[in-house]
GROMACS .gro file of C-alpha atoms in nm:
model
  119
    1MET     CA    1   0.004  -0.001  -0.002
    2SER     CA    2   0.288   0.255   0.057
    3ARG     CA    3   0.406   0.169  -0.277
    4GLN     CA    4   0.086   0.243  -0.454
    5LYS     CA    5   0.054   0.527  -0.197
    6GLN     CA    6   0.384   0.680  -0.353
    7LEU     CA    7   0.284   0.618  -0.695
    8THR     CA    8  -0.043   0.802  -0.654
    9GLU     CA    9   0.044   1.081  -0.429
   10PRO     CA   10   0.274   1.268  -0.718
   11LEU     CA   11  -0.001   1.234  -0.972
   12MET     CA   12  -0.253   1.372  -0.686
   13SER     CA   13  -0.002   1.677  -0.628
   14SER     CA   14   0.009   1.726  -0.977
   15THR     CA   15  -0.357   1.735  -1.032
   16SER     CA   16  -0.413   1.956  -0.739
   17TYR     CA   17  -0.136   2.189  -0.920
   18GLU     CA   18  -0.304   2.187  -1.212
   19ASP     CA   19  -0.639   2.235  -1.028
   20GLY     CA   20  -0.477   2.533  -0.910
   21ILE     CA   21  -0.361   2.697  -1.212
   22ILE     CA   22  -0.705   2.657  -1.363
   23GLU     CA   23  -0.868   2.811  -1.086
   24ASP     CA   24  -0.630   3.126  -1.138
   25ARG     CA   25  -0.675   3.136  -1.512
   26ASN     CA   26  -1.063   3.106  -1.432
   27ARG     CA   27  -1.004   3.391  -1.204
   28ALA     CA   28  -0.816   3.581  -1.426
   29VAL     CA   29  -1.065   3.535  -1.725
   30LYS     CA   30  -1.351   3.647  -1.465
   31GLU     CA   31  -1.130   3.971  -1.379
   32VAL     CA   32  -1.089   4.024  -1.744
   33ALA     CA   33  -1.434   3.975  -1.813
   34GLN     CA   34  -1.526   4.215  -1.550
   35ASP     CA   35  -1.233   4.467  -1.674
   36ILE     CA   36  -1.426   4.442  -2.014
   37ALA     CA   37  -1.783   4.528  -1.869
   38GLN     CA   38  -1.624   4.846  -1.681
   39LEU     CA   39  -1.459   4.954  -1.988
   40HIS     CA   40  -1.795   4.914  -2.175
   41GLU     CA   41  -1.946   5.127  -1.942
   42ILE     CA   42  -1.690   5.387  -1.942
   43MET     CA   43  -1.729   5.385  -2.301
   44VAL     CA   44  -2.129   5.428  -2.312
   45ASP     CA   45  -2.064   5.706  -2.020
   46LEU     CA   46  -1.811   5.874  -2.246
   47ASN     CA   47  -2.046   5.855  -2.581
   48SER     CA   48  -2.315   6.012  -2.411
   49LEU     CA   49  -2.095   6.264  -2.272
   50VAL     CA   50  -1.982   6.335  -2.641
   51VAL     CA   51  -2.335   6.351  -2.758
   52GLU     CA   52  -2.462   6.578  -2.499
   53GLN     CA   53  -2.139   6.813  -2.553
   54GLY     CA   54  -2.184   6.795  -2.920
   55THR     CA   55  -2.522   6.920  -2.879
   56ASP     CA   56  -2.417   7.211  -2.636
   57LEU     CA   57  -2.188   7.305  -2.911
   58GLU     CA   58  -2.445   7.334  -3.189
   59GLN     CA   59  -2.661   7.514  -2.962
   60VAL     CA   60  -2.342   7.771  -2.886
   61ASN     CA   61  -2.278   7.770  -3.279
   62ALA     CA   62  -2.615   7.823  -3.369
   63ASN     CA   63  -2.617   8.106  -3.070
   64VAL     CA   64  -2.302   8.264  -3.216
   65GLU     CA   65  -2.458   8.306  -3.559
   66THR     CA   66  -2.782   8.455  -3.439
   67ALA     CA   67  -2.544   8.717  -3.256
   68ASP     CA   68  -2.388   8.780  -3.562
   69VAL     CA   69  -2.712   8.849  -3.779
   70TYR     CA   70  -2.830   9.068  -3.453
   71THR     CA   71  -2.489   9.259  -3.471
   72ASN     CA   72  -2.523   9.316  -3.859
   73LEU     CA   73  -2.871   9.452  -3.789
   74ALA     CA   74  -2.754   9.695  -3.527
   75THR     CA   75  -2.464   9.816  -3.751
   76ASP     CA   76  -2.726   9.872  -4.030
   77GLU     CA   77  -2.941  10.060  -3.797
   78LEU     CA   78  -2.715  10.269  -3.616
   79ALA     CA   79  -2.563  10.373  -3.982
   80GLN     CA   80  -2.925  10.493  -4.073
   81ALA     CA   81  -2.982  10.658  -3.724
   82LEU     CA   82  -2.650  10.850  -3.805
   83GLN     CA   83  -2.801  10.957  -4.139
   84HIS     CA   84  -3.114  11.058  -3.973
   85GLN     CA   85  -2.933  11.259  -3.731
   86ASN     CA   86  -2.729  11.423  -3.978
   87LYS     CA   87  -3.052  11.532  -4.185
   88SER     CA   88  -3.251  11.634  -3.841
   89ARG     CA   89  -2.920  11.858  -3.787
   90ARG     CA   90  -2.961  12.006  -4.111
   91LYS     CA   91  -3.291  12.078  -4.081
   92MET     CA   92  -3.248  12.239  -3.793
   93CYS     CA   93  -2.956  12.463  -3.922
   94TYR     CA   94  -3.193  12.548  -4.199
   95ILE     CA   95  -3.482  12.659  -3.980
   96SER     CA   96  -3.253  12.852  -3.734
   97ILE     CA   97  -3.097  13.069  -4.041
   98LEU     CA   98  -3.518  13.122  -4.170
   99LEU     CA   99  -3.603  13.250  -3.810
  100ILE     CA  100  -3.304  13.476  -3.822
  101LEU     CA  101  -3.355  13.601  -4.165
  102LEU     CA  102  -3.744  13.649  -4.027
  103ILE     CA  103  -3.661  13.805  -3.706
  104ILE     CA  104  -3.458  14.065  -3.895
  105ALA     CA  105  -3.703  14.136  -4.148
  106ILE     CA  106  -3.955  14.194  -3.890
  107ILE     CA  107  -3.704  14.420  -3.737
  108ILE     CA  108  -3.647  14.617  -4.044
  109VAL     CA  109  -4.031  14.635  -4.095
  110ILE     CA  110  -4.076  14.784  -3.759
  111LEU     CA  111  -3.782  15.025  -3.795
  112VAL     CA  112  -3.940  15.145  -4.140
  113VAL     CA  113  -4.292  15.172  -3.980
  114THR     CA  114  -4.201  15.374  -3.673
  115GLY     CA  115  -3.993  15.566  -3.903
  116ALA     CA  116  -3.616  15.515  -3.760
  117PHE     CA  117  -3.475  15.540  -4.073
  118LYS     CA  118  -3.616  15.902  -4.122
  119LYS     CA  119  -3.320  16.143  -4.178
   0.00000   0.00000   0.00000
């Protein structure tokens, strides 16, 4: 019996060594599978962030384009306002000159009627 024990013992120790290696490999495969699952989850989260930021960037781009349009419109309106202001000043100058001439004419008429120009 001891001889049979001596023969089977190395086989048993060899089998348990192989079982240990198989268990180690199984654990390593499970860890790799878990790491891949975590990586997949990270990639899904990253994809959703990229999509969200892409939407935000599109909104920013649309806002910039709208601001550009409004800025161009405002520039045109300011140019028109400047033209109206210049025309208004010109009209005020013409009206002031006419009033001064009218006042001079009234003064001349009054002086002629009152006889201030008589010698």
